[in-house]
């Protein structure tokens, strides 16, 4: 790619504006790299014809009016966003042949901003997972070590950006699905405030938690992407009517909270890496203060109850009748439902559906679903209390760097516990930024900045300042080849 | 978590599993329930359930109809249709 | 000694709200149409789509709540009711379980002979309708049409206070009149705009505890409610008296066989796993919305009935019929506004006009004869210009061809024959043609007067003024 496969969006904008490179050239370079790095399994599909046609249009637009917004910039959508006329699979056998008949609001907005979609990225099936191993096309590989996971569920997007296949991608985050793979792959990712980005056309996992957001190399690029993705959408009842995120940061000294419940849980390596980050933040002129988020330990449990309950009914629509996988020669209606769904969904999705049915069923609703919602209020209150005295909270994203493929398969709850640092902000609906802050054994490590509702601007400003002073976002993995561990 | 409960959940969820998978599921769901039970020790006396992270109110849509429904496009990927109807094995009422 | 039984009945009536678009999508609400031509992506439950509440549907529910004097929840919410069925695209129905928009309230029902009873409502809540299955088109298959999916419904639930099938039917009628008067439903029973589920149980008279109940689903006419319940109550009594018991189940009413039978497709003890729909937020009814609904509240059927009885001196039957249909009431009032006698206006509206509406399957908002023209016809009868018979013919002409009543009277030659000399000539002719009958009359068989009136009417082609003819004949027959 001209400007290098690892150029940022901001750099590419400058290149396009100066006519040193064209949008067609950029799109083609992305498509070539995606093909060359196919063993990463980062993509479910590409759309070369659409991409090149849109890139040509972008070049004409740039020639006429110069480069604005995202015009001419190549990117990928997580394969959870509906794009009219393109396959939208959610990495599920259930939707393996589904071609979306409409555009997600985010897809329409990215199109309107002139960005050039080159393909759709791999993920955990229906976004249920933390490793991008559950999709019907198999595991996404971490570009830093193809024997390891890319994280999930937006693992394809994270791996694609990290490996220089695209400069940016969309993701979705329900309990950490943008932040955790960003951390595992050494890229930047933002989970916006719940309601900031429209969920219309983003295939639902857990409606009260799902939030789309950007993934890119830098916080500066995230800001650029967020500006195009965000905004009130009359088609999404839960989308918020709030002022847009500022185009530029206004840096000021901030009070940064350090939650003991997170930091005390860290192992030695991770603790050392995060301590360095903490000192680095202080070095930027911000003041650190201890805060307490006392209900943190109940967050994973509450999260799995709520997300599974919502998922169990969100996925009832996949019945083999109007779209999606249908079992052959059903002998009756029951058989049609049971076989279509059992053949269409993978094991993890089934586990979540059944867990959700359990927590909502007669006799269990109060003890599980309602209880989890009460815990959810306490967790949100913890944050609101903390934000009375601090402007943002600094926390780890993950307990460890990227783990090995299949390492968490024996017991599903091992995987669930990986989300301990990301689910609290999800339950509270807060914006949270994940940016690289170090490495352990050659694998990237991320830190998380959590802000009050709709304080994305503040988080991005912190991230931008951090990335001006550090270069943890700069290193990138060497191109890998399909090795014996990645068959 | 026992096989009877799993059977009931499978029926409610319109799913089926073979014997092996069912045994694994009994085990996995047992572990998951143990995990989610970790919240039971939290004192939630007097705490209202929170269904949504923002204290927002339902926006209302003006009552205007858009008559454009592109059935052909909506049914393009449908597994079985005839005369514009979706086909299913006979429904008994 | 045989036990005396009483029945306990509660009705759940689904009222289709008269909105332009669906409750959670912008697809049009309309009967008919090609299959699935009015089901958009939201109605189909496509992956990724989301519901947004229709403000009119909420407004109509609030209007209803005010009209029945119920409590309007200032904050309510929507829940998901989960079950699999092919006409339910998402695998759940969006409804309101825990926090309905309206709770409480009451409706007065007419028991006939001037008595009425107050029936209390449990609640009224908003929900989306399902689609429908087409069974007979394809061998071994059903076709699913989702045009109706997402149509807004207000489910009105009564307390189990109805004591007889007749009361249940009267309750259904009262509710029908009310929603029509409020303009929140077209109340079209044939098209399923109002469908009723009836819960019924029996118990020995005087006992407090309720017996096991059955639910009869999807009854769509006043008459069927009464008949289905009558059958079901008899069946339950029969079962219990034969030493059996009533099983809690859902039953269907088969109008052709006039019986209820258990529904096979649905399990009765389903676990619906209700929970708040996370795609929708708490719904707030603002002061402004309440004020707006209150201001738009029309005169309600009960009040209108009282006014008709008081101001127009109409009997119970006429009051009930006219106020039962707001469009018919509006027409009636427009006819009386032309200055004609109200009881006469009511006779015409409930007689000729209603019969013609029935014949043509038209609704009362679609009466082709302007009220002013019917008023003119009635006035011309009073003035003696035309006979009632002629007026009926003229109304039929106006109904068919439109136009002006007086012009039709002039053109048709149906103006009444009032000319005394001409009438006397016709009467004399009648006597001359039937001397035997004239003699018999004079011999005391005065019933034959009618015969002679008929002869004169016939000779005048119905135009003779009957009052005048009567007088003339009596004079001629006795005066000779």
Tab-separated table of C-alpha atoms in Angstrom, chain A residues 33-460:
chain	number	residue	atom	x	y	z
A	33	UNK	CA	-2.985	-7.815	1.313
A	34	UNK	CA	-6.182	-9.480	2.487
A	35	UNK	CA	-5.588	-12.196	-0.125
A	36	UNK	CA	-1.906	-12.514	0.772
A	37	UNK	CA	-2.697	-12.826	4.481
A	38	UNK	CA	-5.708	-15.076	4.019
A	39	UNK	CA	-4.319	-17.537	6.566
A	40	UNK	CA	-5.103	-15.010	9.312
A	41	UNK	CA	-8.741	-15.778	8.542
A	42	UNK	CA	-9.514	-12.154	9.362
A	43	UNK	CA	-12.123	-11.797	6.642
A	44	UNK	CA	-15.377	-13.616	5.958
A	45	UNK	CA	-15.776	-11.989	2.569
A	46	UNK	CA	-14.427	-9.240	0.380
A	47	UNK	CA	-16.300	-7.114	-2.137
A	48	UNK	CA	-13.742	-6.133	-4.815
A	49	UNK	CA	-16.178	-4.898	-7.456
A	50	UNK	CA	-18.146	-2.723	-5.092
A	51	UNK	CA	-14.933	-1.487	-3.498
A	52	UNK	CA	-13.270	-0.515	-6.772
A	53	UNK	CA	-16.418	1.149	-8.107
A	54	UNK	CA	-16.790	3.199	-4.928
A	55	UNK	CA	-13.081	3.975	-4.926
A	56	UNK	CA	-13.344	5.310	-8.480
A	57	UNK	CA	-16.242	7.490	-7.405
A	58	UNK	CA	-14.164	8.658	-4.454
A	59	UNK	CA	-11.287	9.578	-6.733
A	60	UNK	CA	-13.637	11.650	-8.882
A	61	UNK	CA	-15.010	13.317	-5.758
A	62	UNK	CA	-11.527	14.093	-4.479
A	63	UNK	CA	-10.562	15.509	-7.874
A	64	UNK	CA	-13.599	17.780	-7.778
A	65	UNK	CA	-13.830	18.896	-4.180
A	66	UNK	CA	-10.694	17.670	-2.462
A	67	UNK	CA	-10.533	15.079	0.284
A	68	UNK	CA	-13.113	15.450	3.070
A	69	UNK	CA	-14.458	13.187	5.807
A	70	UNK	CA	-13.500	9.585	4.960
A	71	UNK	CA	-13.639	9.971	1.196
A	72	UNK	CA	-11.437	7.378	-0.472
A	73	UNK	CA	-10.299	5.673	2.732
A	74	UNK	CA	-10.531	1.883	2.657
A	75	UNK	CA	-11.997	0.060	5.641
A	76	UNK	CA	-13.773	-3.152	6.658
A	77	UNK	CA	-17.022	-3.838	8.472
A	78	UNK	CA	-17.326	-6.510	11.092
A	79	UNK	CA	-19.616	-9.076	9.463
A	80	UNK	CA	-22.382	-8.164	11.885
A	81	UNK	CA	-23.336	-4.962	10.050
A	82	UNK	CA	-25.905	-5.385	7.283
A	83	UNK	CA	-24.748	-3.976	3.962
A	84	UNK	CA	-27.377	-4.119	1.264
A	85	UNK	CA	-26.539	-6.671	-1.397
A	86	UNK	CA	-23.566	-8.151	0.477
A	87	UNK	CA	-23.397	-11.365	2.476
A	88	UNK	CA	-23.855	-10.690	6.192
A	89	UNK	CA	-23.149	-13.898	8.071
A	90	UNK	CA	-22.371	-13.037	11.698
A	91	UNK	CA	-19.874	-15.887	11.194
A	92	UNK	CA	-22.744	-18.299	11.587
A	93	UNK	CA	-23.817	-21.250	9.552
A	94	UNK	CA	-27.308	-19.901	10.220
A	95	UNK	CA	-26.617	-16.882	8.017
A	96	UNK	CA	-23.971	-18.408	5.761
A	97	UNK	CA	-26.048	-17.538	2.674
A	98	UNK	CA	-27.819	-14.451	3.965
A	99	UNK	CA	-27.539	-11.397	1.736
A	100	UNK	CA	-28.705	-8.302	3.581
A	101	UNK	CA	-31.623	-6.554	1.862
A	102	UNK	CA	-30.916	-3.252	3.620
A	103	UNK	CA	-28.122	-1.105	5.026
A	104	UNK	CA	-27.318	-0.766	8.691
A	105	UNK	CA	-27.340	2.899	9.696
A	106	UNK	CA	-23.613	2.671	10.375
A	107	UNK	CA	-23.061	1.180	6.916
A	108	UNK	CA	-25.088	3.949	5.276
A	109	UNK	CA	-23.208	6.600	7.236
A	110	UNK	CA	-19.794	5.188	6.331
A	111	UNK	CA	-20.892	5.128	2.689
A	112	UNK	CA	-22.134	8.686	2.926
A	113	UNK	CA	-18.795	9.721	4.436
A	114	UNK	CA	-17.127	8.335	1.306
A	115	UNK	CA	-15.257	5.480	2.995
A	116	UNK	CA	-14.559	2.518	0.712
A	117	UNK	CA	-15.688	-0.835	2.077
A	118	UNK	CA	-13.335	-3.635	0.991
A	119	UNK	CA	-14.773	-6.556	2.935
A	120	UNK	CA	-16.311	-7.958	6.057
A	121	UNK	CA	-14.334	-9.291	8.973
A	122	UNK	CA	-14.503	-12.534	10.863
A	123	UNK	CA	-15.729	-12.762	14.416
A	124	UNK	CA	-17.159	-15.044	17.048
A	125	UNK	CA	-20.481	-16.467	15.926
A	126	UNK	CA	-23.154	-13.829	16.646
A	127	UNK	CA	-20.441	-11.932	18.560
A	128	UNK	CA	-20.614	-14.448	21.393
A	129	UNK	CA	-17.069	-15.047	22.474
A	130	UNK	CA	-13.750	-13.519	23.442
A	131	UNK	CA	-11.449	-15.249	20.983
A	132	UNK	CA	-12.983	-15.252	17.481
A	133	UNK	CA	-12.758	-19.038	17.456
A	134	UNK	CA	-16.468	-19.835	17.243
A	135	UNK	CA	-17.263	-18.603	13.729
A	136	UNK	CA	-18.394	-21.072	11.085
A	137	UNK	CA	-15.238	-20.363	9.069
A	138	UNK	CA	-12.902	-21.118	11.948
A	139	UNK	CA	-10.523	-19.129	14.143
A	140	UNK	CA	-9.003	-15.753	13.423
A	141	UNK	CA	-5.229	-15.813	13.963
A	142	UNK	CA	-3.381	-13.189	15.927
A	143	UNK	CA	-0.930	-11.527	13.485
A	144	UNK	CA	1.658	-11.256	16.282
A	145	UNK	CA	1.607	-15.008	16.793
A	146	UNK	CA	-0.608	-17.086	14.576
A	147	UNK	CA	-0.798	-19.785	17.242
A	148	UNK	CA	-2.721	-17.360	19.393
A	149	UNK	CA	-6.189	-15.885	19.279
A	150	UNK	CA	-6.895	-12.383	18.021
A	151	UNK	CA	-9.442	-11.883	20.793
A	152	UNK	CA	-13.107	-11.429	20.205
A	153	UNK	CA	-15.603	-11.038	19.188
A	154	UNK	CA	-14.290	-8.347	16.812
A	155	UNK	CA	-11.117	-10.387	16.297
A	156	UNK	CA	-11.202	-10.157	12.510
A	157	UNK	CA	-11.334	-6.377	12.597
A	158	UNK	CA	-8.514	-6.175	15.137
A	159	UNK	CA	-6.321	-8.651	13.246
A	160	UNK	CA	-7.016	-6.888	9.932
A	161	UNK	CA	-5.912	-3.523	11.275
A	162	UNK	CA	-2.938	-4.998	13.150
A	163	UNK	CA	-1.698	-6.883	10.076
A	164	UNK	CA	-2.055	-3.848	7.854
A	165	UNK	CA	-4.847	-5.330	5.739
A	166	UNK	CA	-6.988	-2.251	6.267
A	167	UNK	CA	-6.268	0.991	8.120
A	168	UNK	CA	-9.600	0.869	9.967
A	169	UNK	CA	-12.552	-1.351	10.693
A	170	UNK	CA	-15.816	-1.284	12.539
A	171	UNK	CA	-16.433	-3.505	15.519
A	172	UNK	CA	-19.111	-4.121	18.080
A	173	UNK	CA	-18.684	-4.381	21.802
A	174	UNK	CA	-21.174	-6.100	24.096
A	175	UNK	CA	-18.889	-7.053	26.959
A	176	UNK	CA	-15.468	-6.121	25.604
A	177	UNK	CA	-15.633	-7.245	21.987
A	178	UNK	CA	-13.867	-4.140	20.634
A	179	UNK	CA	-11.527	-3.431	23.548
A	180	UNK	CA	-10.188	-6.925	24.170
A	181	UNK	CA	-9.220	-7.836	20.577
A	182	UNK	CA	-7.769	-4.325	20.164
A	183	UNK	CA	-5.565	-5.021	23.182
A	184	UNK	CA	-4.630	-8.526	21.970
A	185	UNK	CA	-3.668	-7.223	18.520
A	186	UNK	CA	-2.027	-3.952	19.525
A	187	UNK	CA	-4.516	-1.577	17.918
A	188	UNK	CA	-6.823	1.147	19.238
A	189	UNK	CA	-10.514	0.537	19.775
A	190	UNK	CA	-13.360	2.556	21.204
A	191	UNK	CA	-16.565	1.271	22.712
A	192	UNK	CA	-18.750	4.375	22.643
A	193	UNK	CA	-21.417	5.175	25.216
A	194	UNK	CA	-24.465	2.940	24.814
A	195	UNK	CA	-26.726	4.890	22.464
A	196	UNK	CA	-23.955	6.912	20.780
A	197	UNK	CA	-23.886	4.753	17.624
A	198	UNK	CA	-27.060	3.375	16.053
A	199	UNK	CA	-27.705	-0.335	16.452
A	200	UNK	CA	-30.079	-0.436	13.471
A	201	UNK	CA	-28.841	-3.069	11.058
A	202	UNK	CA	-26.218	-4.316	13.493
A	203	UNK	CA	-27.272	-7.889	14.138
A	204	UNK	CA	-28.309	-8.094	17.756
A	205	UNK	CA	-26.569	-10.137	20.409
A	206	UNK	CA	-27.654	-8.406	23.639
A	207	UNK	CA	-29.702	-5.308	22.923
A	208	UNK	CA	-29.107	-3.378	26.139
A	209	UNK	CA	-25.331	-3.841	25.861
A	210	UNK	CA	-24.438	-3.952	22.139
A	211	UNK	CA	-22.625	-0.911	20.836
A	212	UNK	CA	-20.834	-0.406	17.549
A	213	UNK	CA	-17.560	1.445	17.457
A	214	UNK	CA	-14.359	2.091	15.532
A	215	UNK	CA	-11.035	0.198	15.490
A	216	UNK	CA	-7.879	1.725	14.006
A	217	UNK	CA	-4.233	2.352	14.690
A	218	UNK	CA	-4.598	5.562	16.652
A	219	UNK	CA	-7.024	7.401	18.894
A	220	UNK	CA	-6.912	10.246	16.394
A	221	UNK	CA	-8.254	7.884	13.709
A	222	UNK	CA	-10.945	6.621	16.087
A	223	UNK	CA	-12.168	10.188	16.495
A	224	UNK	CA	-12.376	10.594	12.731
A	225	UNK	CA	-14.339	7.345	12.383
A	226	UNK	CA	-16.628	8.004	15.330
A	227	UNK	CA	-17.630	11.359	13.867
A	228	UNK	CA	-18.983	9.514	10.832
A	229	UNK	CA	-20.605	6.595	12.692
A	230	UNK	CA	-22.339	8.380	15.559
A	231	UNK	CA	-25.592	10.290	15.896
A	232	UNK	CA	-29.238	9.927	16.732
A	233	UNK	CA	-31.070	7.456	14.502
A	234	UNK	CA	-34.873	7.527	14.415
A	235	UNK	CA	-34.826	3.797	13.582
A	236	UNK	CA	-33.175	2.903	16.892
A	237	UNK	CA	-35.265	3.721	19.968
A	238	UNK	CA	-32.190	3.434	22.170
A	239	UNK	CA	-30.015	5.809	20.175
A	240	UNK	CA	-29.235	8.975	22.084
A	241	UNK	CA	-29.854	12.544	21.014
A	242	UNK	CA	-26.598	14.128	22.140
A	243	UNK	CA	-24.140	16.615	20.643
A	244	UNK	CA	-21.526	15.058	18.373
A	245	UNK	CA	-18.033	14.289	19.534
A	246	UNK	CA	-15.701	17.259	19.060
A	247	UNK	CA	-13.501	17.154	15.969
A	248	UNK	CA	-10.437	18.124	17.964
A	249	UNK	CA	-9.332	17.563	21.501
A	250	UNK	CA	-8.901	20.286	24.072
A	251	UNK	CA	-6.288	18.797	26.405
A	252	UNK	CA	-6.397	19.723	30.059
A	253	UNK	CA	-5.088	18.097	33.226
A	254	UNK	CA	-7.504	15.414	34.351
A	255	UNK	CA	-8.122	13.477	37.532
A	256	UNK	CA	-7.628	9.811	36.676
A	257	UNK	CA	-9.128	7.149	38.914
A	258	UNK	CA	-7.249	3.938	39.650
A	259	UNK	CA	-9.737	1.242	40.712
A	260	UNK	CA	-8.127	-1.124	43.203
A	261	UNK	CA	-10.580	-3.928	42.296
A	262	UNK	CA	-8.993	-4.122	38.845
A	263	UNK	CA	-5.384	-3.521	39.651
A	264	UNK	CA	-5.225	-5.893	42.576
A	265	UNK	CA	-6.376	-8.698	40.311
A	266	UNK	CA	-3.397	-8.417	37.963
A	267	UNK	CA	-0.586	-10.956	37.681
A	268	UNK	CA	3.020	-9.845	37.839
A	269	UNK	CA	3.713	-9.272	34.133
A	270	UNK	CA	0.478	-7.478	33.494
A	271	UNK	CA	0.877	-5.495	36.709
A	272	UNK	CA	4.319	-4.318	35.642
A	273	UNK	CA	3.115	-3.287	32.177
A	274	UNK	CA	0.092	-1.427	33.569
A	275	UNK	CA	2.144	0.270	36.282
A	276	UNK	CA	4.377	1.699	33.583
A	277	UNK	CA	1.277	2.966	31.784
A	278	UNK	CA	-0.016	4.509	34.985
A	279	UNK	CA	3.219	6.387	35.462
A	280	UNK	CA	3.154	7.428	31.833
A	281	UNK	CA	-0.332	8.924	32.245
A	282	UNK	CA	0.829	10.779	35.327
A	283	UNK	CA	3.783	12.012	33.320
A	284	UNK	CA	1.347	13.636	30.901
A	285	UNK	CA	0.304	15.987	33.699
A	286	UNK	CA	-2.760	14.167	34.976
A	287	UNK	CA	-3.467	13.497	38.634
A	288	UNK	CA	-4.058	9.958	39.809
A	289	UNK	CA	-6.464	9.028	42.574
A	290	UNK	CA	-7.566	5.707	43.988
A	291	UNK	CA	-11.232	4.911	43.403
A	292	UNK	CA	-13.330	1.985	44.476
A	293	UNK	CA	-15.788	0.068	42.330
A	294	UNK	CA	-16.946	-2.369	44.994
A	295	UNK	CA	-19.373	-4.460	42.929
A	296	UNK	CA	-16.840	-5.330	40.237
A	297	UNK	CA	-16.574	-8.953	41.335
A	298	UNK	CA	-20.255	-9.559	40.529
A	299	UNK	CA	-20.009	-8.037	37.061
A	300	UNK	CA	-19.135	-11.160	35.063
A	301	UNK	CA	-22.050	-13.060	36.587
A	302	UNK	CA	-24.538	-10.230	36.014
A	303	UNK	CA	-23.214	-9.723	32.508
A	304	UNK	CA	-23.636	-13.367	31.532
A	305	UNK	CA	-27.165	-13.458	32.906
A	306	UNK	CA	-28.303	-10.301	31.127
A	307	UNK	CA	-26.474	-10.857	27.854
A	308	UNK	CA	-27.582	-14.497	27.607
A	309	UNK	CA	-31.185	-13.664	28.453
A	310	UNK	CA	-31.359	-11.003	25.760
A	311	UNK	CA	-29.498	-13.189	23.293
A	312	UNK	CA	-31.781	-16.148	23.865
A	313	UNK	CA	-34.777	-14.231	22.604
A	314	UNK	CA	-32.945	-12.073	20.051
A	315	UNK	CA	-31.982	-15.301	18.309
A	316	UNK	CA	-35.486	-16.771	18.270
A	317	UNK	CA	-36.099	-15.141	14.891
A	318	UNK	CA	-33.728	-17.630	13.255
A	319	UNK	CA	-36.301	-20.317	12.598
A	320	UNK	CA	-35.676	-21.342	8.999
A	321	UNK	CA	-38.839	-19.669	7.715
A	322	UNK	CA	-38.075	-16.247	6.248
A	323	UNK	CA	-34.296	-16.324	5.803
A	324	UNK	CA	-31.290	-18.194	7.024
A	325	UNK	CA	-30.530	-21.872	7.291
A	326	UNK	CA	-33.445	-24.277	6.874
A	327	UNK	CA	-33.181	-27.989	7.596
A	328	UNK	CA	-33.943	-30.165	4.601
A	329	UNK	CA	-37.216	-32.101	4.374
A	330	UNK	CA	-38.669	-31.181	7.760
A	331	UNK	CA	-41.346	-33.659	8.799
A	332	UNK	CA	-43.334	-31.113	10.781
A	333	UNK	CA	-43.097	-27.618	12.179
A	334	UNK	CA	-41.286	-28.636	15.362
A	335	UNK	CA	-38.785	-30.540	13.307
A	336	UNK	CA	-38.238	-27.529	11.056
A	337	UNK	CA	-37.494	-25.299	14.042
A	338	UNK	CA	-35.361	-27.728	15.988
A	339	UNK	CA	-33.214	-28.962	13.164
A	340	UNK	CA	-32.820	-25.613	11.407
A	341	UNK	CA	-31.687	-24.015	14.646
A	342	UNK	CA	-29.550	-26.909	15.807
A	343	UNK	CA	-27.766	-27.147	12.453
A	344	UNK	CA	-27.497	-23.371	12.103
A	345	UNK	CA	-26.043	-22.462	15.501
A	346	UNK	CA	-22.706	-23.523	16.936
A	347	UNK	CA	-22.102	-24.841	20.445
A	348	UNK	CA	-21.340	-21.527	22.148
A	349	UNK	CA	-24.434	-19.855	20.720
A	350	UNK	CA	-26.540	-22.787	21.877
A	351	UNK	CA	-25.054	-22.553	25.372
A	352	UNK	CA	-25.940	-18.859	25.554
A	353	UNK	CA	-29.467	-19.426	24.279
A	354	UNK	CA	-30.061	-22.161	26.835
A	355	UNK	CA	-28.489	-20.151	29.656
A	356	UNK	CA	-30.738	-17.254	28.716
A	357	UNK	CA	-33.839	-19.427	28.610
A	358	UNK	CA	-32.897	-20.724	32.056
A	359	UNK	CA	-32.498	-17.294	33.638
A	360	UNK	CA	-35.802	-16.060	32.205
A	361	UNK	CA	-37.920	-19.103	32.898
A	362	UNK	CA	-40.638	-19.385	35.479
A	363	UNK	CA	-39.191	-19.762	38.951
A	364	UNK	CA	-35.744	-18.471	38.007
A	365	UNK	CA	-36.539	-14.988	36.716
A	366	UNK	CA	-36.293	-13.246	40.080
A	367	UNK	CA	-33.207	-15.106	41.233
A	368	UNK	CA	-31.312	-14.559	37.998
A	369	UNK	CA	-32.594	-12.008	35.539
A	370	UNK	CA	-33.985	-9.525	38.041
A	371	UNK	CA	-31.144	-10.069	40.430
A	372	UNK	CA	-28.662	-9.359	37.636
A	373	UNK	CA	-30.487	-6.153	36.785
A	374	UNK	CA	-30.292	-5.040	40.390
A	375	UNK	CA	-26.568	-5.812	40.415
A	376	UNK	CA	-26.344	-3.865	37.167
A	377	UNK	CA	-27.723	-0.787	38.902
A	378	UNK	CA	-25.195	-1.142	41.703
A	379	UNK	CA	-22.366	-1.449	39.205
A	380	UNK	CA	-23.503	1.641	37.354
A	381	UNK	CA	-23.802	3.484	40.654
A	382	UNK	CA	-20.206	2.506	41.532
A	383	UNK	CA	-19.061	4.296	38.404
A	384	UNK	CA	-21.302	7.319	38.886
A	385	UNK	CA	-19.953	7.663	42.416
A	386	UNK	CA	-16.382	7.388	41.185
A	387	UNK	CA	-16.967	9.977	38.468
A	388	UNK	CA	-17.984	12.448	41.151
A	389	UNK	CA	-14.298	12.702	42.012
A	390	UNK	CA	-12.423	11.664	38.859
A	391	UNK	CA	-12.708	12.519	35.149
A	392	UNK	CA	-11.802	9.089	33.831
A	393	UNK	CA	-10.758	5.678	35.083
A	394	UNK	CA	-7.591	3.855	34.051
A	395	UNK	CA	-7.797	0.075	34.059
A	396	UNK	CA	-6.393	-2.996	32.380
A	397	UNK	CA	-8.314	-4.436	29.414
A	398	UNK	CA	-7.405	-8.098	29.852
A	399	UNK	CA	-5.873	-10.289	32.573
A	400	UNK	CA	-3.221	-11.601	30.139
A	401	UNK	CA	-1.964	-10.988	26.607
A	402	UNK	CA	-3.482	-13.056	23.783
A	403	UNK	CA	-3.852	-16.689	24.807
A	404	UNK	CA	-3.211	-19.717	22.645
A	405	UNK	CA	-5.794	-21.085	20.271
A	406	UNK	CA	-8.081	-23.654	21.922
A	407	UNK	CA	-6.694	-22.794	25.367
A	408	UNK	CA	-10.100	-21.848	26.741
A	409	UNK	CA	-12.238	-24.497	25.087
A	410	UNK	CA	-12.489	-27.059	27.859
A	411	UNK	CA	-14.587	-24.962	30.219
A	412	UNK	CA	-16.650	-22.111	28.792
A	413	UNK	CA	-16.490	-20.203	32.063
A	414	UNK	CA	-12.694	-19.885	31.741
A	415	UNK	CA	-13.358	-17.800	28.657
A	416	UNK	CA	-16.118	-15.818	30.351
A	417	UNK	CA	-13.766	-14.807	33.142
A	418	UNK	CA	-11.439	-13.218	30.602
A	419	UNK	CA	-14.012	-10.418	30.331
A	420	UNK	CA	-13.788	-9.354	33.982
A	421	UNK	CA	-12.245	-5.941	33.206
A	422	UNK	CA	-14.422	-5.050	30.253
A	423	UNK	CA	-17.957	-6.053	31.256
A	424	UNK	CA	-18.437	-3.531	34.089
A	425	UNK	CA	-18.277	-0.539	31.714
A	426	UNK	CA	-20.616	-2.419	29.354
A	427	UNK	CA	-23.200	-2.965	32.085
A	428	UNK	CA	-22.965	0.717	32.995
A	429	UNK	CA	-23.196	1.782	29.334
A	430	UNK	CA	-19.998	3.817	29.624
A	431	UNK	CA	-17.555	4.738	26.864
A	432	UNK	CA	-14.217	2.954	27.109
A	433	UNK	CA	-11.084	3.253	25.032
A	434	UNK	CA	-8.507	0.516	24.572
A	435	UNK	CA	-5.049	1.617	23.442
A	436	UNK	CA	-1.744	-0.261	23.339
A	437	UNK	CA	0.469	0.449	26.341
A	438	UNK	CA	3.206	-2.155	26.292
A	439	UNK	CA	4.260	-5.631	25.358
A	440	UNK	CA	4.772	-8.864	27.250
A	441	UNK	CA	6.904	-11.479	25.554
A	442	UNK	CA	6.455	-9.849	22.159
A	443	UNK	CA	2.677	-9.682	22.512
A	444	UNK	CA	0.804	-6.393	22.748
A	445	UNK	CA	-0.875	-5.267	25.947
A	446	UNK	CA	-3.587	-2.636	26.185
A	447	UNK	CA	-4.885	-0.231	28.745
A	448	UNK	CA	-8.454	0.869	29.179
A	449	UNK	CA	-9.722	4.387	29.788
A	450	UNK	CA	-13.316	4.488	30.984
A	451	UNK	CA	-15.244	7.768	31.047
A	452	UNK	CA	-18.623	9.092	32.120
A	453	UNK	CA	-21.528	8.695	29.678
A	454	UNK	CA	-20.871	10.552	26.420
A	455	UNK	CA	-17.339	11.622	27.474
A	456	UNK	CA	-15.783	10.029	24.371
A	457	UNK	CA	-14.076	13.312	23.585
A	458	UNK	CA	-12.208	13.230	26.891
A	459	UNK	CA	-11.118	9.606	26.432
A	460	UNK	CA	-9.962	10.209	22.878
